[in-house]
């Protein structure tokens, strides 16, 4: 199995886990934290491995990762304080 | 291309946060409306875009080994994933319109349909880019020493995937 295939299977598994958590009917922070963590992991896999930004010189990786962290962080804030 | 991708991410980021902050003032409405969504369709579409991204990674790997026809084949597979995504999305939107739901139904559906359509257009653009790259690869226009175009097209497609990875839990899952 290639590394990319393993990464694809990881992404599929995380998607299935996210879907399964939603199907349990959980809500609030009990669903927020695991789902956002899975999303962060999936996003990082796409940025670092599929986009191949890990190890690239220049600010690109940190800008894209920063975008992901900022968006997910603010989403978490709005859901926790609503 | 990276400036273009970052600009796209910024626009999507603003829309995501607009949704999240709008939800803060209408939690019950957003939670009730979210129950109307087809979560299975959203999950399948996530798998399709993730798989499309994987196929694009394989395409880049093939051109690095100077296999331009194999590169084109993987790109066509990625486009097939994108095409299936579009069909499922049209079915999903069609079901909503048949149920009398549109952008003016409420704030949640304004975001759901607006964000979904905006992303839909990006999938189409991504497919057009991949199609152009696949055609050039098929004609032998890229090689192991000259494949910048393949990487550029791949980066755009991964951006479309990355945006959906955030959009799916935000709209379909979190409540």
CSV table of C-alpha atoms in Angstrom, one decimal:
chain,number,residue,atom,x,y,z
A,1,UNK,CA,0.0,0.0,0.0
A,2,UNK,CA,1.3,3.4,-0.9
A,3,UNK,CA,1.6,6.2,1.6
A,4,UNK,CA,-1.1,8.2,-0.3
A,5,UNK,CA,-3.4,5.2,-0.1
A,6,UNK,CA,-3.0,5.0,3.6
A,7,UNK,CA,-3.7,8.7,3.9
A,8,UNK,CA,-6.8,8.4,1.8
A,9,UNK,CA,-8.1,5.5,4.0
A,10,UNK,CA,-7.4,7.7,7.1
A,11,UNK,CA,-9.5,10.5,5.5
A,12,UNK,CA,-12.3,8.1,4.7
A,13,UNK,CA,-12.2,6.6,8.2
A,14,UNK,CA,-12.4,10.0,9.8
A,15,UNK,CA,-15.3,10.9,7.6
A,16,UNK,CA,-17.1,7.7,8.6
A,17,UNK,CA,-16.4,8.4,12.3
A,18,UNK,CA,-17.7,12.0,12.0
A,19,UNK,CA,-20.9,10.7,10.3
A,20,UNK,CA,-21.3,7.9,13.0
A,21,UNK,CA,-20.9,10.5,15.8
A,22,UNK,CA,-23.7,12.6,14.2
A,23,UNK,CA,-25.9,9.5,13.9
A,24,UNK,CA,-25.8,8.9,17.6
A,25,UNK,CA,-27.8,12.0,18.2
A,26,UNK,CA,-25.2,13.7,20.4
A,27,UNK,CA,-25.2,17.5,20.5
A,28,UNK,CA,-23.3,20.4,22.0
A,29,UNK,CA,-19.7,20.1,23.1
A,30,UNK,CA,-19.9,16.3,23.2
A,31,UNK,CA,-20.1,16.3,19.4
A,32,UNK,CA,-18.3,19.6,18.8
A,33,UNK,CA,-14.9,18.6,20.1
A,34,UNK,CA,-14.5,15.1,18.4
A,35,UNK,CA,-15.9,16.4,15.1
A,36,UNK,CA,-13.7,19.5,15.0
A,37,UNK,CA,-10.6,17.5,15.9
A,38,UNK,CA,-11.4,15.0,13.1
A,39,UNK,CA,-11.9,18.0,10.7
A,40,UNK,CA,-8.5,19.5,11.9
A,41,UNK,CA,-6.8,16.1,11.3
A,42,UNK,CA,-8.4,15.7,7.8
A,43,UNK,CA,-7.5,19.3,6.9
A,44,UNK,CA,-3.9,18.9,8.0
A,45,UNK,CA,-3.6,15.7,6.0
A,46,UNK,CA,-4.8,17.4,2.8
A,47,UNK,CA,-2.6,20.5,3.4
A,48,UNK,CA,0.6,18.7,4.4
A,49,UNK,CA,0.3,15.5,2.3
A,50,UNK,CA,-2.0,16.0,-0.6
A,51,UNK,CA,-1.0,19.6,-1.3
A,52,UNK,CA,2.5,18.6,-0.3
A,53,UNK,CA,3.1,21.8,1.7
A,54,UNK,CA,5.0,20.1,4.5
A,55,UNK,CA,8.6,21.0,4.2
A,56,UNK,CA,8.0,23.6,1.5
A,57,UNK,CA,10.0,26.8,2.1
A,58,UNK,CA,8.1,30.1,2.5
A,59,UNK,CA,5.0,30.9,4.4
A,60,UNK,CA,2.5,28.9,2.3
A,61,UNK,CA,2.0,26.0,4.7
A,62,UNK,CA,1.6,28.2,7.7
A,63,UNK,CA,-0.8,30.5,5.9
A,64,UNK,CA,-3.1,27.6,4.9
A,65,UNK,CA,-2.8,25.8,8.2
A,66,UNK,CA,-3.4,29.2,10.0
A,67,UNK,CA,-6.6,29.6,7.9
A,68,UNK,CA,-7.8,26.2,9.0
A,69,UNK,CA,-7.0,26.7,12.7
A,70,UNK,CA,-8.6,30.2,12.7
A,71,UNK,CA,-11.8,29.1,11.0
A,72,UNK,CA,-12.2,26.0,13.2
A,73,UNK,CA,-11.3,27.9,16.3
A,74,UNK,CA,-13.9,30.6,15.7
A,75,UNK,CA,-16.5,28.0,14.7
A,76,UNK,CA,-15.7,26.3,18.1
A,77,UNK,CA,-16.1,29.6,19.9
A,78,UNK,CA,-19.5,30.3,18.3
A,79,UNK,CA,-20.9,26.9,19.1
A,80,UNK,CA,-19.6,26.8,22.6
A,81,UNK,CA,-20.9,30.3,23.5
A,82,UNK,CA,-24.3,30.1,21.7
B,1,UNK,CA,-2.0,30.2,-8.4
B,2,UNK,CA,-1.3,30.2,-4.6
B,3,UNK,CA,-2.5,33.8,-4.3
B,4,UNK,CA,-5.7,32.8,-6.0
B,5,UNK,CA,-6.1,29.8,-3.8
B,6,UNK,CA,-5.5,31.9,-0.7
B,7,UNK,CA,-8.1,34.4,-1.9
B,8,UNK,CA,-10.6,31.6,-2.4
B,9,UNK,CA,-9.9,30.2,1.1
B,10,UNK,CA,-10.4,33.7,2.6
B,11,UNK,CA,-13.8,34.1,0.9
B,12,UNK,CA,-14.9,30.7,2.0
B,13,UNK,CA,-13.6,31.4,5.5
B,14,UNK,CA,-15.7,34.6,5.7
B,15,UNK,CA,-18.8,32.7,4.6
B,16,UNK,CA,-18.2,29.9,7.2
B,17,UNK,CA,-17.8,32.4,10.0
B,18,UNK,CA,-20.8,34.4,8.8
B,19,UNK,CA,-22.8,31.1,9.1
B,20,UNK,CA,-21.4,30.3,12.6
B,21,UNK,CA,-22.0,33.8,13.9
B,22,UNK,CA,-25.5,33.9,12.4
B,23,UNK,CA,-26.2,30.6,14.1
B,24,UNK,CA,-25.3,32.1,17.5
B,25,UNK,CA,-28.4,34.3,17.2
B,26,UNK,CA,-30.7,31.6,15.8
B,27,UNK,CA,-29.6,28.3,17.4
B,28,UNK,CA,-33.0,26.6,17.5
B,29,UNK,CA,-33.9,27.6,13.9
B,30,UNK,CA,-30.5,26.3,12.7
B,31,UNK,CA,-30.8,23.0,14.6
B,32,UNK,CA,-34.4,22.4,13.4
B,33,UNK,CA,-33.5,23.2,9.8
B,34,UNK,CA,-30.4,21.1,9.8
B,35,UNK,CA,-32.6,18.0,10.5
B,36,UNK,CA,-34.1,18.5,7.0
B,37,UNK,CA,-30.7,17.9,5.4
B,38,UNK,CA,-29.6,14.6,3.8
B,39,UNK,CA,-26.6,13.8,5.9
B,40,UNK,CA,-25.9,10.6,4.0
B,41,UNK,CA,-25.6,12.5,0.8
B,42,UNK,CA,-23.2,14.9,2.5
B,43,UNK,CA,-21.1,12.1,3.7
B,44,UNK,CA,-21.0,10.4,0.3
B,45,UNK,CA,-20.0,13.7,-1.3
B,46,UNK,CA,-17.2,14.0,1.3
B,47,UNK,CA,-15.9,10.6,0.3
B,48,UNK,CA,-16.1,11.5,-3.4
B,49,UNK,CA,-14.1,14.7,-3.0
B,50,UNK,CA,-11.5,13.0,-0.8
B,51,UNK,CA,-11.2,10.2,-3.3
B,52,UNK,CA,-10.9,12.7,-6.1
B,53,UNK,CA,-8.0,14.4,-4.2
B,54,UNK,CA,-6.4,11.0,-3.8
B,55,UNK,CA,-6.6,10.3,-7.5
B,56,UNK,CA,-5.0,13.7,-8.2
B,57,UNK,CA,-2.2,12.8,-5.9
B,58,UNK,CA,-1.7,9.6,-7.9
B,59,UNK,CA,-1.8,11.6,-11.2
B,60,UNK,CA,1.0,13.9,-9.9
B,61,UNK,CA,3.0,10.8,-8.9
B,62,UNK,CA,2.6,9.3,-12.4
B,63,UNK,CA,3.8,12.4,-14.2
B,64,UNK,CA,6.9,12.5,-11.9
B,65,UNK,CA,7.7,9.1,-13.4
B,66,UNK,CA,7.1,10.4,-16.9
B,67,UNK,CA,3.9,8.4,-17.4
B,68,UNK,CA,1.7,11.0,-19.0
B,69,UNK,CA,-1.1,8.6,-20.1
B,70,UNK,CA,-1.4,7.2,-16.6
B,71,UNK,CA,-1.5,10.7,-15.3
B,72,UNK,CA,-4.4,11.5,-17.6
B,73,UNK,CA,-6.2,8.4,-16.5
B,74,UNK,CA,-6.0,9.3,-12.8
B,75,UNK,CA,-7.1,12.9,-13.6
B,76,UNK,CA,-10.2,11.5,-15.4
B,77,UNK,CA,-10.9,9.3,-12.4
B,78,UNK,CA,-10.8,12.5,-10.2
B,79,UNK,CA,-13.1,14.3,-12.6
B,80,UNK,CA,-15.5,11.3,-12.4
B,81,UNK,CA,-15.6,11.8,-8.6
B,82,UNK,CA,-16.3,15.5,-9.2
B,83,UNK,CA,-19.1,14.7,-11.7
B,84,UNK,CA,-20.8,12.3,-9.3
B,85,UNK,CA,-20.5,14.9,-6.6
B,86,UNK,CA,-22.3,17.4,-8.8
B,87,UNK,CA,-25.1,14.9,-9.7
B,88,UNK,CA,-25.7,14.1,-6.0
B,89,UNK,CA,-25.7,17.8,-5.2
B,90,UNK,CA,-28.3,18.5,-7.9
B,91,UNK,CA,-30.5,15.7,-6.5
B,92,UNK,CA,-30.1,17.1,-3.0
B,93,UNK,CA,-30.9,20.7,-4.1
B,94,UNK,CA,-33.8,19.4,-6.3
B,95,UNK,CA,-35.4,17.6,-3.3
B,96,UNK,CA,-35.2,20.8,-1.3
B,97,UNK,CA,-36.8,22.9,-4.1
B,98,UNK,CA,-39.5,20.2,-4.5
B,99,UNK,CA,-40.2,20.5,-0.8
B,100,UNK,CA,-40.7,24.2,-1.2
B,101,UNK,CA,-37.4,25.2,0.4
B,102,UNK,CA,-35.4,28.0,-1.2
B,103,UNK,CA,-33.0,30.7,-0.1
B,104,UNK,CA,-35.7,32.9,1.3
B,105,UNK,CA,-37.2,30.1,3.5
B,106,UNK,CA,-35.0,31.1,6.5
B,107,UNK,CA,-31.4,32.1,7.3
B,108,UNK,CA,-30.2,28.5,7.6
B,109,UNK,CA,-31.3,27.6,4.2
B,110,UNK,CA,-30.0,30.8,2.7
B,111,UNK,CA,-26.5,29.7,3.9
B,112,UNK,CA,-27.0,26.0,3.0
B,113,UNK,CA,-28.1,26.8,-0.6
B,114,UNK,CA,-25.8,29.8,-1.0
B,115,UNK,CA,-22.7,28.1,0.3
B,116,UNK,CA,-23.5,24.8,-1.4
B,117,UNK,CA,-24.0,26.6,-4.8
B,118,UNK,CA,-20.8,28.6,-4.4
B,119,UNK,CA,-18.9,25.5,-3.7
B,120,UNK,CA,-20.7,23.7,-6.5
B,121,UNK,CA,-19.4,26.3,-9.0
B,122,UNK,CA,-15.8,25.7,-7.6
B,123,UNK,CA,-16.1,22.0,-8.2
B,124,UNK,CA,-17.1,22.8,-11.8
B,125,UNK,CA,-14.1,25.1,-12.2
B,126,UNK,CA,-11.9,22.4,-10.7
B,127,UNK,CA,-13.2,19.9,-13.2
B,128,UNK,CA,-12.5,22.2,-16.1
B,129,UNK,CA,-8.9,22.8,-14.9
B,130,UNK,CA,-8.4,19.0,-14.4
B,131,UNK,CA,-9.9,18.4,-17.8
B,132,UNK,CA,-7.5,20.8,-19.5
B,133,UNK,CA,-4.5,19.3,-17.6
B,134,UNK,CA,-5.6,15.8,-18.5
B,135,UNK,CA,-5.9,16.7,-22.2
B,136,UNK,CA,-2.5,18.2,-22.2
B,137,UNK,CA,-1.1,15.2,-20.3
B,138,UNK,CA,-2.8,12.8,-22.8
B,139,UNK,CA,-1.1,14.6,-25.7
B,140,UNK,CA,2.3,14.4,-23.9
B,141,UNK,CA,2.5,18.0,-22.9
B,142,UNK,CA,4.0,17.2,-19.5
B,143,UNK,CA,7.1,15.2,-18.5
B,144,UNK,CA,9.0,14.3,-15.4
B,145,UNK,CA,11.0,17.5,-15.8
B,146,UNK,CA,8.1,19.7,-16.7
B,147,UNK,CA,4.9,19.1,-14.7
B,148,UNK,CA,4.2,22.4,-13.0
B,149,UNK,CA,0.8,22.6,-14.7
B,150,UNK,CA,-0.2,19.3,-13.2
B,151,UNK,CA,0.8,20.5,-9.7
B,152,UNK,CA,-1.1,23.7,-10.1
B,153,UNK,CA,-4.3,22.0,-11.2
B,154,UNK,CA,-3.8,19.6,-8.3
B,155,UNK,CA,-3.4,22.4,-5.8
B,156,UNK,CA,-6.7,24.0,-6.9
B,157,UNK,CA,-8.6,20.7,-6.6
B,158,UNK,CA,-7.2,20.0,-3.1
B,159,UNK,CA,-8.4,23.5,-2.1
B,160,UNK,CA,-11.9,22.6,-3.3
B,161,UNK,CA,-11.6,19.4,-1.2
B,162,UNK,CA,-10.3,21.2,1.8
B,163,UNK,CA,-13.1,23.7,1.8
B,164,UNK,CA,-15.7,20.9,1.7
B,165,UNK,CA,-13.9,19.1,4.6
B,166,UNK,CA,-14.9,22.2,6.7
B,167,UNK,CA,-18.3,22.8,5.1
B,168,UNK,CA,-19.6,19.3,5.7
B,169,UNK,CA,-19.4,19.2,9.5
B,170,UNK,CA,-20.3,22.8,9.8
B,171,UNK,CA,-23.6,22.6,7.8
B,172,UNK,CA,-24.5,18.9,8.1
B,173,UNK,CA,-23.2,17.7,11.5
B,174,UNK,CA,-22.6,20.2,14.2
B,175,UNK,CA,-25.6,21.3,16.2
